[in-house]
Coordinates of C-alpha atoms in Angstrom, one line a residue:
Chain Q
M103 CA 0.0 0.0 0.0
S104 CA 2.9 2.5 0.8
R105 CA 4.4 1.8 -2.5
E106 CA 1.4 3.1 -4.4
P107 CA 2.4 6.9 -4.4
D108 CA 5.9 5.9 -5.6
E109 CA 4.4 3.8 -8.4
R110 CA 2.1 6.6 -9.4
R111 CA 5.0 9.0 -9.4
F112 CA 7.0 6.6 -11.5
A113 CA 4.2 6.1 -14.0
S114 CA 3.6 9.9 -14.3
G115 CA 7.3 10.3 -14.9
W116 CA 7.1 7.9 -17.8
V117 CA 4.0 9.8 -19.1
T118 CA 6.0 13.1 -18.9
L119 CA 9.0 11.6 -20.7
G120 CA 6.8 9.9 -23.4
V121 CA 4.9 13.1 -24.1
A122 CA 8.2 15.1 -24.2
G123 CA 9.7 12.6 -26.6
A124 CA 6.5 12.8 -28.8
V125 CA 6.7 16.6 -28.9
V126 CA 10.4 16.5 -29.9
A127 CA 9.7 13.9 -32.5
A128 CA 6.7 15.9 -33.9
V129 CA 8.9 19.1 -34.2
L130 CA 11.7 17.1 -35.8
G131 CA 9.3 15.4 -38.2
A132 CA 7.3 18.5 -39.1
G133 CA 10.5 20.4 -39.7
V134 CA 11.8 17.8 -42.2
L135 CA 8.3 17.5 -43.8
V136 CA 7.9 21.2 -44.3
Q137 CA 11.4 21.6 -45.8
R138 CA 10.9 18.5 -48.1
A139 CA 7.5 19.7 -49.3
A140 CA 8.4 23.4 -49.7
L141 CA 11.9 23.6 -50.9
P142 CA 13.2 22.2 -54.3
S143 CA 16.1 19.8 -54.3
P144 CA 19.1 20.4 -56.6
S145 CA 18.9 18.8 -60.0
A146 CA 21.0 15.8 -60.9
A147 CA 23.0 18.0 -63.3
T148 CA 23.7 20.5 -60.6
L149 CA 24.9 17.8 -58.2
A150 CA 27.0 16.1 -60.9
G151 CA 28.6 19.5 -61.7
L152 CA 29.3 20.0 -58.0
H153 CA 30.8 16.6 -57.5
A154 CA 33.0 17.0 -60.6
G155 CA 34.1 20.3 -59.3
V156 CA 35.0 18.8 -55.9
W157 CA 37.1 16.1 -57.7
L158 CA 38.9 18.8 -59.7
E159 CA 39.5 20.9 -56.6
R160 CA 40.9 17.9 -54.8
Y161 CA 43.8 17.4 -57.2
R162 CA 46.5 19.9 -58.3
L163 CA 48.0 17.7 -61.0
V164 CA 46.2 16.2 -64.0
D165 CA 47.7 13.9 -66.7
S166 CA 46.1 14.0 -70.1
T167 CA 46.1 12.4 -73.5
I168 CA 44.8 15.0 -76.0
T169 CA 43.6 14.4 -79.5
L170 CA 43.3 17.7 -81.2
D171 CA 42.4 18.0 -84.9
G172 CA 43.9 14.5 -85.6
S173 CA 47.2 14.8 -83.7
V174 CA 47.8 13.2 -80.3
V175 CA 49.9 14.8 -77.5
R176 CA 50.4 14.0 -73.8
G177 CA 50.1 16.7 -71.3
R178 CA 50.5 17.5 -67.6
C179 CA 48.8 20.4 -66.0
L180 CA 49.9 21.6 -62.5
Q181 CA 48.1 24.1 -60.3
D182 CA 50.7 25.8 -58.1
W183 CA 52.1 29.0 -56.7
F184 CA 54.2 31.1 -59.0
V185 CA 56.2 34.3 -58.5
S186 CA 54.8 36.8 -60.9
G187 CA 55.6 40.6 -60.8
G188 CA 57.4 40.0 -57.5
Q189 CA 54.3 38.4 -55.8
R190 CA 53.4 34.8 -55.1
R191 CA 50.2 34.1 -57.1
R192 CA 48.2 31.0 -57.8
G193 CA 48.4 29.8 -61.4
A194 CA 48.8 26.8 -63.7
V195 CA 51.6 25.4 -65.9
L196 CA 50.7 23.1 -68.7
R197 CA 53.5 21.0 -70.3
L198 CA 52.9 19.0 -73.5
D199 CA 55.3 16.3 -74.7
D200 CA 56.0 18.2 -77.9
G201 CA 57.8 20.8 -75.8
Y202 CA 54.9 23.3 -75.5
V203 CA 54.9 25.1 -72.1
L204 CA 52.0 27.3 -71.1
L205 CA 52.1 29.5 -67.9
A206 CA 48.9 31.1 -66.8
V207 CA 49.0 33.2 -63.7
P208 CA 46.0 35.5 -63.3
P209 CA 45.5 38.4 -63.7
H210 CA 48.4 39.4 -66.0
T211 CA 50.6 36.5 -67.0
L212 CA 49.9 34.2 -70.0
T213 CA 53.0 33.0 -71.8
A214 CA 53.4 30.1 -74.2
T215 CA 56.7 28.7 -75.5
G216 CA 57.9 25.8 -77.7
G217 CA 55.7 23.1 -79.2
A218 CA 54.5 22.4 -82.7
P219 CA 53.0 25.2 -84.8
A220 CA 49.6 23.5 -84.9
I221 CA 49.4 23.4 -81.1
R222 CA 50.7 27.0 -80.7
S223 CA 47.9 28.2 -83.0
V224 CA 45.3 26.8 -80.6
S225 CA 43.8 29.1 -77.9
P226 CA 45.6 28.6 -74.5
L227 CA 42.1 28.3 -72.8
V228 CA 41.2 25.4 -75.2
L229 CA 44.5 23.6 -74.3
M230 CA 44.0 24.1 -70.6
E231 CA 40.4 22.8 -70.7
L232 CA 41.4 19.8 -72.8
A233 CA 44.3 19.1 -70.4
G234 CA 41.9 19.1 -67.5
C235 CA 43.6 22.0 -65.7
P236 CA 41.6 21.7 -62.5
R237 CA 41.0 25.2 -61.4
V238 CA 39.7 26.5 -64.7
L239 CA 37.1 23.7 -64.9
A240 CA 36.3 23.6 -61.2
R241 CA 35.6 27.3 -60.9
R242 CA 33.2 27.2 -63.8
L243 CA 31.4 24.1 -62.6
Q244 CA 31.0 25.5 -59.1
T245 CA 29.7 28.8 -60.4
L246 CA 27.1 27.1 -62.7
A247 CA 26.1 24.7 -60.0
Q248 CA 25.6 27.5 -57.6
Q249 CA 23.5 29.4 -60.1
H250 CA 21.5 26.2 -60.8
R251 CA 21.8 26.7 -64.6
G252 CA 24.0 26.0 -67.6
L253 CA 24.7 22.4 -66.8
T254 CA 23.2 19.5 -68.9
L255 CA 23.6 15.9 -67.7
R256 CA 23.0 13.1 -70.2
G257 CA 23.9 9.7 -68.9
D258 CA 27.5 10.0 -67.7
T259 CA 28.3 13.2 -69.7
L260 CA 28.0 16.8 -68.3
T261 CA 28.0 19.6 -70.8
F262 CA 28.5 23.4 -70.1
R263 CA 29.8 26.5 -71.7
L264 CA 33.1 28.2 -70.7
K265 CA 33.6 31.5 -72.6
A266 CA 33.5 30.6 -76.3
T267 CA 33.9 26.9 -75.8
R268 CA 31.4 24.1 -75.2
V269 CA 32.8 21.5 -72.9
T270 CA 31.5 18.0 -72.3
L271 CA 33.0 16.1 -69.4
T272 CA 32.8 12.3 -69.2
L273 CA 32.1 11.2 -65.6
D274 CA 33.0 8.0 -63.9
P275 CA 29.6 6.3 -63.3
Q276 CA 30.5 5.3 -59.8
T277 CA 32.6 8.2 -58.4
H278 CA 31.4 11.0 -60.7
A279 CA 35.1 12.0 -61.2
P280 CA 35.8 13.5 -64.6
T281 CA 37.7 11.0 -66.8
G282 CA 37.5 12.7 -70.2
V283 CA 36.9 16.1 -71.9
E284 CA 35.4 16.9 -75.2
L285 CA 35.6 20.4 -76.4
V286 CA 34.1 22.3 -79.3
A287 CA 35.1 25.8 -80.1
R288 CA 35.0 27.8 -83.4
G289 CA 37.1 25.8 -85.8
T290 CA 38.4 23.4 -83.1
H291 CA 37.3 20.0 -81.9
G292 CA 39.3 18.1 -79.4
V293 CA 38.9 15.2 -77.0
S294 CA 41.1 14.0 -74.1
Q295 CA 41.4 11.4 -71.5
I296 CA 42.4 12.8 -68.1
R297 CA 43.7 11.2 -64.9
F298 CA 44.2 12.8 -61.5
T299 CA 47.7 12.4 -60.1
P300 CA 48.9 13.1 -56.6
V301 CA 51.7 15.8 -56.6
T302 CA 55.1 14.8 -55.2
T303 CA 57.9 17.3 -54.5
R304 CA 59.9 15.8 -57.4
L305 CA 57.0 16.1 -59.9
R306 CA 56.4 19.7 -58.7
E307 CA 60.1 20.6 -59.3
L308 CA 60.0 18.9 -62.6
L309 CA 56.9 20.7 -63.9
S310 CA 57.4 24.1 -62.4
V311 CA 58.8 27.0 -64.3
S312 CA 60.7 30.1 -63.1
H313 CA 59.1 33.3 -64.0
G314 CA 60.1 36.9 -63.1
Chain V
M199 CA -29.7 37.7 -8.3
A200 CA -30.1 40.5 -10.8
T201 CA -31.1 43.8 -9.4
L202 CA -33.2 46.5 -10.9
E203 CA -30.1 48.5 -11.6
H204 CA -28.8 45.7 -13.8
A205 CA -32.1 45.1 -15.5
G206 CA -32.0 45.9 -19.2
S207 CA -28.3 46.6 -19.1
I208 CA -25.5 44.5 -20.7
P209 CA -24.5 41.6 -18.4
L210 CA -21.3 42.3 -16.4
G211 CA -19.3 39.5 -18.0
L212 CA -20.1 40.7 -21.5
R213 CA -19.3 44.3 -20.6
R214 CA -15.9 43.3 -19.3
A215 CA -15.3 41.3 -22.4
D216 CA -16.2 44.3 -24.5
E217 CA -13.9 46.6 -22.5
A218 CA -11.1 44.1 -22.8
S219 CA -11.6 43.8 -26.5
S220 CA -11.7 47.6 -26.9
T221 CA -8.5 48.0 -24.8
R222 CA -6.9 45.4 -27.0
L223 CA -7.9 47.2 -30.1
R224 CA -6.6 50.5 -28.7
A225 CA -3.3 48.9 -27.9
L226 CA -3.1 47.3 -31.4
A227 CA -3.8 50.7 -33.0
W228 CA -1.1 52.3 -30.8
I229 CA 1.4 49.6 -31.9
A230 CA 0.3 50.0 -35.5
G231 CA 1.1 53.7 -35.1
W232 CA 4.7 53.0 -34.0
W233 CA 5.1 50.3 -36.7
L234 CA 4.0 52.9 -39.3
L235 CA 6.3 55.5 -38.0
G236 CA 9.4 53.2 -38.0
R237 CA 8.6 51.6 -41.3
G238 CA 7.7 54.9 -42.8
V239 CA 11.1 56.4 -41.9
I240 CA 12.8 53.3 -43.5
V241 CA 10.7 53.4 -46.7
L242 CA 11.3 57.2 -47.1
A243 CA 15.0 56.7 -46.6
A244 CA 15.0 53.8 -49.1
V245 CA 13.2 55.9 -51.6
G246 CA 15.8 58.6 -51.0
V247 CA 18.7 56.1 -51.6
H248 CA 17.0 54.8 -54.8
T249 CA 16.5 58.4 -56.1
F250 CA 19.6 60.2 -55.1
G251 CA 22.1 57.4 -54.3
P252 CA 24.7 56.6 -53.1
A253 CA 25.2 53.4 -55.3
G254 CA 28.1 52.0 -53.4
W255 CA 27.9 48.2 -53.0
I256 CA 24.2 48.0 -54.0
R257 CA 24.1 46.5 -57.4
R258 CA 22.1 47.9 -60.3
V259 CA 19.4 45.3 -59.9
E260 CA 18.8 46.6 -56.3
H261 CA 18.7 50.2 -57.5
S262 CA 16.1 49.4 -60.2
S263 CA 13.1 49.5 -57.9
V264 CA 12.0 52.0 -55.2
L265 CA 12.4 49.5 -52.3
G266 CA 15.4 47.9 -54.0
P267 CA 17.8 49.0 -51.2
L268 CA 15.8 46.9 -48.8
E269 CA 16.6 43.9 -51.0
A270 CA 20.4 44.4 -50.7
W271 CA 23.0 42.2 -48.9
D272 CA 21.8 38.7 -48.1
T273 CA 18.5 38.9 -50.0
R274 CA 20.1 37.1 -53.0
W275 CA 20.9 34.1 -50.7
Y276 CA 17.3 33.8 -49.4
R277 CA 16.1 34.2 -53.0
M278 CA 18.4 31.4 -54.1
V279 CA 17.2 29.0 -51.4
A280 CA 13.5 29.9 -52.1
G281 CA 14.0 29.5 -55.9
S282 CA 16.4 26.6 -56.2
G283 CA 16.9 24.9 -52.8
Y284 CA 20.1 24.3 -51.0
L285 CA 23.6 23.5 -52.3
L286 CA 26.9 23.4 -50.5
V287 CA 29.9 24.4 -52.6
P288 CA 33.0 23.5 -50.7
G289 CA 35.3 26.4 -50.0
R290 CA 32.8 28.9 -51.3
Q291 CA 30.1 31.0 -49.7
S292 CA 27.0 28.8 -49.9
D293 CA 23.3 29.0 -49.1
P294 CA 23.0 26.4 -46.3
A295 CA 24.3 29.2 -44.0
F296 CA 20.7 30.6 -44.3
F297 CA 18.1 28.8 -42.3
P298 CA 15.0 27.5 -44.1
L299 CA 11.8 28.9 -42.6
F300 CA 12.1 32.4 -44.2
P301 CA 12.7 31.0 -47.8
V302 CA 9.9 28.5 -47.2
L303 CA 7.5 31.3 -46.5
M304 CA 8.9 33.4 -49.4
R305 CA 8.2 30.4 -51.6
G306 CA 4.7 30.2 -50.3
L307 CA 3.9 33.8 -51.1
H308 CA 5.7 33.5 -54.5
A309 CA 3.2 30.7 -55.4
A310 CA 0.5 33.4 -54.9
G311 CA 2.1 35.4 -57.7
L312 CA 4.6 37.7 -55.9
G313 CA 8.3 37.9 -56.8
Y314 CA 10.7 36.3 -54.3
S315 CA 12.1 39.6 -53.1
T316 CA 8.7 41.3 -52.8
S317 CA 7.5 38.2 -50.9
G318 CA 10.4 38.6 -48.5
L319 CA 9.7 42.3 -48.0
V320 CA 6.0 41.7 -47.3
I321 CA 6.7 38.8 -44.9
A322 CA 9.4 40.7 -43.0
N323 CA 7.4 43.8 -42.5
A324 CA 4.1 42.1 -41.7
A325 CA 6.0 39.8 -39.2
F326 CA 7.5 42.9 -37.6
F327 CA 4.0 44.1 -36.7
V328 CA 3.3 40.7 -35.2
A329 CA 6.6 40.9 -33.4
L330 CA 5.7 44.3 -31.9
A331 CA 2.3 43.1 -30.8
A332 CA 3.7 39.9 -29.2
F333 CA 6.6 41.8 -27.6
Y334 CA 4.1 44.3 -26.1
A335 CA 2.0 41.5 -24.7
L336 CA 5.0 39.6 -23.3
T337 CA 6.6 42.7 -21.8
K338 CA 3.2 43.7 -20.2
A339 CA 2.9 40.2 -18.7
M340 CA 6.4 40.3 -17.3
L341 CA 7.1 44.0 -16.5
G342 CA 3.9 46.0 -16.7
D343 CA 2.2 48.3 -19.2
S344 CA 4.5 51.3 -19.1
M345 CA 7.6 49.2 -19.7
A346 CA 5.8 47.4 -22.5
R347 CA 4.8 50.7 -24.2
R348 CA 8.4 52.1 -24.0
S349 CA 9.9 48.8 -25.1
V350 CA 7.7 48.6 -28.2
A351 CA 8.2 52.3 -29.1
Y352 CA 12.0 51.9 -28.8
L353 CA 12.0 48.6 -30.7
A354 CA 9.9 50.2 -33.6
V355 CA 12.5 52.9 -34.2
F356 CA 15.7 51.3 -33.0
P357 CA 18.5 52.3 -35.4
F358 CA 19.7 48.8 -36.1
G359 CA 16.1 47.7 -36.7
F360 CA 16.3 48.6 -40.3
A361 CA 17.0 44.8 -40.7
F362 CA 13.4 44.1 -39.7
S363 CA 12.3 45.7 -43.0
M364 CA 14.8 44.1 -45.2
V365 CA 14.5 40.6 -46.8
Y366 CA 15.9 39.1 -43.6
P367 CA 14.2 36.7 -41.1
E368 CA 14.9 38.8 -38.0
S369 CA 11.3 40.1 -37.6
I370 CA 9.9 36.5 -37.9
V371 CA 12.3 35.2 -35.3
L372 CA 11.6 38.0 -32.8
A373 CA 7.8 37.5 -33.2
L374 CA 8.2 33.7 -32.6
I375 CA 10.5 34.2 -29.6
A376 CA 8.0 36.6 -28.0
L377 CA 5.0 34.3 -28.9
A378 CA 6.8 31.2 -27.6
A379 CA 7.5 32.9 -24.2
L380 CA 4.0 34.4 -24.0
A381 CA 2.4 31.0 -24.7
A382 CA 4.6 29.5 -22.0
I383 CA 3.6 32.2 -19.5
R384 CA 0.0 31.4 -20.2
G385 CA 0.6 27.7 -19.9
R386 CA -0.1 26.9 -23.6
W387 CA 3.0 24.8 -23.9
G388 CA 1.9 23.2 -27.3
W389 CA 2.0 26.6 -28.9
A390 CA 5.2 27.4 -27.1
A391 CA 6.8 24.3 -28.6
A392 CA 5.6 25.2 -32.1
C393 CA 6.8 28.8 -31.9
A394 CA 10.1 28.0 -30.3
G395 CA 10.8 25.3 -33.0
A396 CA 9.8 27.6 -35.8
A397 CA 12.1 30.4 -34.4
A398 CA 15.1 28.1 -34.5
L399 CA 14.2 27.0 -38.0
A400 CA 14.4 30.6 -39.1
R401 CA 17.7 31.6 -37.4
P402 CA 20.0 29.7 -35.0
E403 CA 19.5 32.5 -32.4
G404 CA 16.0 31.0 -31.9
L405 CA 17.8 28.3 -29.9
F406 CA 18.3 30.7 -27.0
V407 CA 14.6 31.0 -26.2
A408 CA 14.9 27.5 -24.7
L409 CA 16.5 29.1 -21.6
P410 CA 13.6 31.3 -20.5
L411 CA 11.2 28.5 -21.5
A412 CA 13.1 26.0 -19.3
V413 CA 12.9 28.4 -16.3
L414 CA 9.1 29.0 -16.9
A415 CA 8.5 25.2 -17.2
W416 CA 10.4 24.7 -13.9
E417 CA 8.4 27.4 -12.2
Q418 CA 5.1 25.9 -13.4
R419 CA 6.1 22.3 -12.7
H420 CA 3.7 21.8 -9.7
A421 CA 0.8 23.3 -11.5
L422 CA 1.1 21.1 -14.6
S423 CA -0.2 17.6 -15.1
P424 CA 2.3 14.9 -16.0
R425 CA 1.2 15.2 -19.6
A426 CA 1.4 19.0 -19.7
R427 CA 4.9 18.7 -18.0
G428 CA 5.9 16.5 -21.0
V429 CA 4.7 19.1 -23.5
A430 CA 6.6 21.8 -21.5
I431 CA 9.8 19.8 -21.7
G432 CA 9.1 19.2 -25.3
A433 CA 8.8 22.9 -25.8
V434 CA 12.2 23.5 -24.2
L435 CA 13.8 21.0 -26.5
A436 CA 11.8 22.1 -29.6
P437 CA 14.5 24.6 -30.8
V438 CA 17.1 21.8 -30.7
A439 CA 14.8 19.5 -32.6
A440 CA 14.1 22.1 -35.2
I441 CA 17.8 22.7 -35.9
G442 CA 18.1 18.9 -36.0
S443 CA 15.3 18.8 -38.6
F444 CA 17.4 21.2 -40.7
S445 CA 20.5 19.0 -40.3
L446 CA 18.4 15.9 -41.2
Y447 CA 17.0 17.7 -44.3
L448 CA 20.5 18.8 -45.5
W449 CA 21.7 15.2 -44.9
Q450 CA 19.0 13.9 -47.1
V451 CA 19.5 16.5 -49.9
L452 CA 23.2 17.2 -49.8
G453 CA 24.6 14.2 -47.8
N454 CA 26.0 16.6 -45.2
P455 CA 24.1 17.2 -42.0
M456 CA 26.5 20.0 -40.9
A457 CA 26.4 21.9 -44.2
W458 CA 24.8 24.9 -42.4
S459 CA 27.7 25.1 -40.0
Q460 CA 30.4 24.4 -42.6
S461 CA 29.2 27.0 -45.0
Q462 CA 29.8 29.6 -42.4
R463 CA 33.5 29.1 -42.7
A464 CA 33.6 30.7 -46.2
W465 CA 32.4 33.9 -44.4
G466 CA 35.3 33.5 -42.0
R467 CA 33.1 32.3 -39.2
E468 CA 34.0 29.3 -37.1
L469 CA 33.2 28.8 -33.5
S470 CA 36.4 28.4 -31.5
P471 CA 37.3 28.9 -27.8
F472 CA 39.9 31.5 -28.9
G473 CA 37.4 33.2 -31.3
L474 CA 36.8 36.1 -28.9
V475 CA 40.6 36.8 -28.5
N476 CA 41.0 36.6 -32.3
A477 CA 38.0 38.9 -32.9
I478 CA 39.5 41.5 -30.5
G479 CA 43.1 41.0 -31.6
G480 CA 42.1 41.2 -35.3
L481 CA 40.2 44.5 -34.8
G482 CA 43.0 46.6 -36.2
R483 CA 43.2 44.5 -39.4
A484 CA 39.4 44.4 -39.7
F485 CA 39.3 48.2 -39.3
A486 CA 41.9 48.6 -42.0
H487 CA 39.9 46.3 -44.3
D488 CA 36.5 47.9 -43.6
A489 CA 36.0 50.8 -41.2
W490 CA 32.3 49.9 -40.8
V491 CA 33.4 47.3 -38.3
T492 CA 33.4 50.2 -35.9
R493 CA 29.6 50.1 -36.1
D494 CA 29.6 46.4 -35.1
V495 CA 31.9 47.1 -32.2
A496 CA 29.7 50.0 -31.1
A497 CA 26.7 47.6 -31.4
V498 CA 28.3 45.1 -29.1
V499 CA 29.0 47.8 -26.5
V500 CA 25.4 49.3 -26.8
Y501 CA 23.8 45.8 -26.4
L502 CA 26.0 45.0 -23.4
V503 CA 25.1 48.3 -21.7
L504 CA 21.5 47.7 -22.4
L505 CA 21.7 44.2 -20.9
A506 CA 23.4 45.6 -17.8
A507 CA 20.5 48.2 -17.6
A508 CA 18.0 45.3 -17.9
A509 CA 19.8 43.5 -15.1
R510 CA 19.6 46.6 -12.9
A511 CA 15.9 46.9 -13.7
G512 CA 15.3 43.3 -12.4
V513 CA 14.8 41.5 -15.7
S514 CA 15.0 37.8 -14.9
W515 CA 18.4 36.0 -15.5
P516 CA 17.3 33.5 -18.2
W517 CA 16.4 36.4 -20.5
L518 CA 19.7 38.2 -19.6
L519 CA 21.7 35.1 -20.2
S520 CA 20.0 34.4 -23.6
G521 CA 20.6 38.0 -24.6
L522 CA 24.2 37.7 -23.6
A523 CA 24.6 34.5 -25.6
I524 CA 23.1 36.2 -28.7
V525 CA 25.4 39.1 -28.4
V526 CA 28.6 37.5 -27.2
L527 CA 28.6 34.0 -28.8
P528 CA 29.0 35.3 -32.4
L529 CA 32.3 36.9 -31.2
F530 CA 33.7 33.4 -30.6
T531 CA 33.6 32.9 -34.4
G532 CA 36.4 35.5 -34.6
S533 CA 34.3 38.3 -36.0
F534 CA 32.3 41.3 -35.0
D535 CA 30.3 41.3 -38.3
S536 CA 26.5 41.7 -38.2
I537 CA 26.2 41.8 -34.4
D538 CA 24.1 45.0 -34.8
R539 CA 21.5 42.7 -36.5
F540 CA 21.9 39.6 -34.2
G541 CA 21.3 41.7 -31.1
L542 CA 17.8 42.6 -32.3
L543 CA 16.8 39.1 -31.2
A544 CA 17.7 39.8 -27.5
P545 CA 14.4 41.1 -25.9
A546 CA 16.3 41.9 -22.7
A547 CA 18.2 44.6 -24.5
F548 CA 15.0 46.5 -25.2
W549 CA 13.8 46.0 -21.7
G550 CA 17.1 47.6 -20.6
L551 CA 16.5 50.5 -22.9
A552 CA 12.9 50.8 -21.6
A553 CA 14.2 50.9 -18.1
L554 CA 16.6 53.7 -19.0
G555 CA 13.7 55.5 -20.6
R556 CA 11.8 55.8 -17.3
D557 CA 13.4 59.2 -17.0
P558 CA 11.4 61.5 -19.3
R559 CA 14.5 63.3 -20.5
V560 CA 16.2 60.0 -21.4
N561 CA 13.0 58.9 -23.1
R562 CA 13.0 62.0 -25.3
L563 CA 16.7 61.6 -26.0
I564 CA 16.2 57.9 -27.1
L565 CA 13.3 58.7 -29.4
G566 CA 14.9 61.9 -30.7
L567 CA 18.1 60.1 -31.6
S568 CA 16.6 56.8 -32.8
V569 CA 14.5 58.2 -35.7
P570 CA 17.3 60.1 -37.5
L571 CA 19.8 57.2 -36.8
L572 CA 17.3 54.7 -38.3
A573 CA 17.0 56.8 -41.5
A574 CA 20.8 57.3 -41.6
A575 CA 21.3 53.5 -41.3
I576 CA 19.3 53.1 -44.6
V577 CA 21.1 55.9 -46.3
V578 CA 24.6 54.5 -45.5
L579 CA 23.5 50.9 -46.3
P580 CA 25.0 50.9 -49.8
L581 CA 28.3 52.1 -48.4
R582 CA 28.9 48.9 -46.5
F583 CA 30.0 45.6 -48.1
P584 CA 27.5 42.9 -47.0

C-alpha cells in the first residue's frame, strides 16, 4: 500500500517523458516534412557538376592524352604557386610532350613557349580545358552549379559552356570523377582522357617554371 | 440575483469582455502607429537612396526598384534558397548558411504570384507588426504596461532595426521568440513548442529562447499535469529538434548534415574557444579592411550596456543570459560582423532600454536620436559591403 504513491509518481514520470519525446519527434518530423514539401532539391545535373568540381579541386595535377584535330599529345597540368611581378600568385603550368609550355598566372601572366606550330595556334584556354587544368574547370562548374543553370547531364556526360567553348565532361559512373573532356570551339574540336595524379615534390620541381 | 439596476443593461461579463476587447484594439492601434512611424522612416530613406544614391555596394538590380535598397545584402541568398533549394559548394560562400523557414515562407507567397524579393519584404514587414504586438503582450505580462509601451516604441524605431524591414528573417524570429514565451507564461505549452521550434528553424539564435522556457517550465512544474509537463519539456527541447530537422534535411538532400555550419567558414566564421581573442586581436586588421566594423563594435557595446541596464531593472536572469549569448557567442567565431543585427533578437536589451527611458529626459533623448539614426542606417546601407 505504501508503494502506491511511488508507483504513481514513477508512472507519471514515464508519461511526462513519453509526451516530451513525442513533442520533440513531432517538431523534428514536421520540420523535415515542411522543408521537403516546400523547398526544391538540386537537380541531378547541378549535383553532378558540384561533384565533378570537388574532384577537380581535390587534385592539383592532371595527366592527359589529348587528341586535337587529328594529332595526339600527352600533357600535364599543375596548379601551383608562382612568383609573378614580385608576388606569389596561384596559377597553372601546362606542359605537353612536344615541348609546349603554357604558364597562366592571373591576372596578367599568360605565356606560351615551344611546341608544334599546330598546337601553338590553338587558344591557351582550349588547351587548358582539354588538359583538364583543375582550377579552370572547377571554378566554372561551381559557379554554374551555384546558379542552378547552364549544366546539362546526359547519362555520364556533363555539358556546359566556358567562354567561347562548349565542354563535355565524361564522368565515372561510380565516383562522378571527370575522366574525359570533349571540347568544341570555333574551328576546333578536341577530346582528351584525363587522370588525376597526386603531386610529389619531385614532380612539382620537374613541372614548375621560373618566372620573373 | 439581478437587481433593478442591472435590468435591461449588458451583463457584467459581456461588458468586461467588451472593455477588454476595446482595450486590446486601442493597444493594437497604438502599436500600429509605431510600426507605421518606424517603417515609414525606412521606406522614405530607401526611396531617397533609390532616387539620389549613393550606389556603393548596392548593385544595379537593387537600385532598379524604389524599395530595392531593402533587397540588398543577403537577399540574394534567401532568394536562391527559395527558388532553387540548398547547395553546399565546398570552400565557397554557400546558401546552407541561411536557415529554411524564411525561404519556405517566401516560396509560399511566391506561389500566390509575388516575386521572391517582394514576398520577402511583405513577410518581413508584416512579421514585424506581429513581433511588436507579441513583444508588447510579453513585456506587459512580465514587467507591466508602461515598460511594455516604452519597449515597443524603442524597438519600432531602433536604429539597427532597419533589418526588420529588409529581406531578412529577424522580424519573424523576434515574433516567434515573443510568442513562444508568451504562450509558455499562459501555460499553452503546445503553442510554445511550435513557436520555439519555428524560431530556431528561421535563425540559430532562436535556440536561446529555450533558456527562458526552461525556467518557466520549472516554475510551473507543480501546477502542470504529467502530460502538460511533458509538453513543456518538449517545448524547451523544440528549438534543438528544429535545428536537428534542418540538419536531417541537409543530410537527405546534400549528404552533409552539418552543411549549415560548414558553409559559415567561407564567411570567416568558425566557433572556437579563442574566437573572442581573435576577434578583438584582429580588430586593427578588420578596421583597415573595412572601417564599418566600428559600427559592429559599437553595437556590441550598446547591447552590453542595455543588458546591464536590464539586469539593474530586475529582468530575470534567463532572459539576460540568452541576450548575452546572442550578443557574445558570435564573437567566438572570430568576427564582430553583423552583431548589430543579431542583437535585435535579444528582448532583454530592449527592456534595458525601456528601463533607462523611465526618466522622461532620457525617453525624449532615445526617441529623438533613434529616428534620425534609423534613417541614416538606410542611407549608408549601400556604403557597407555585406
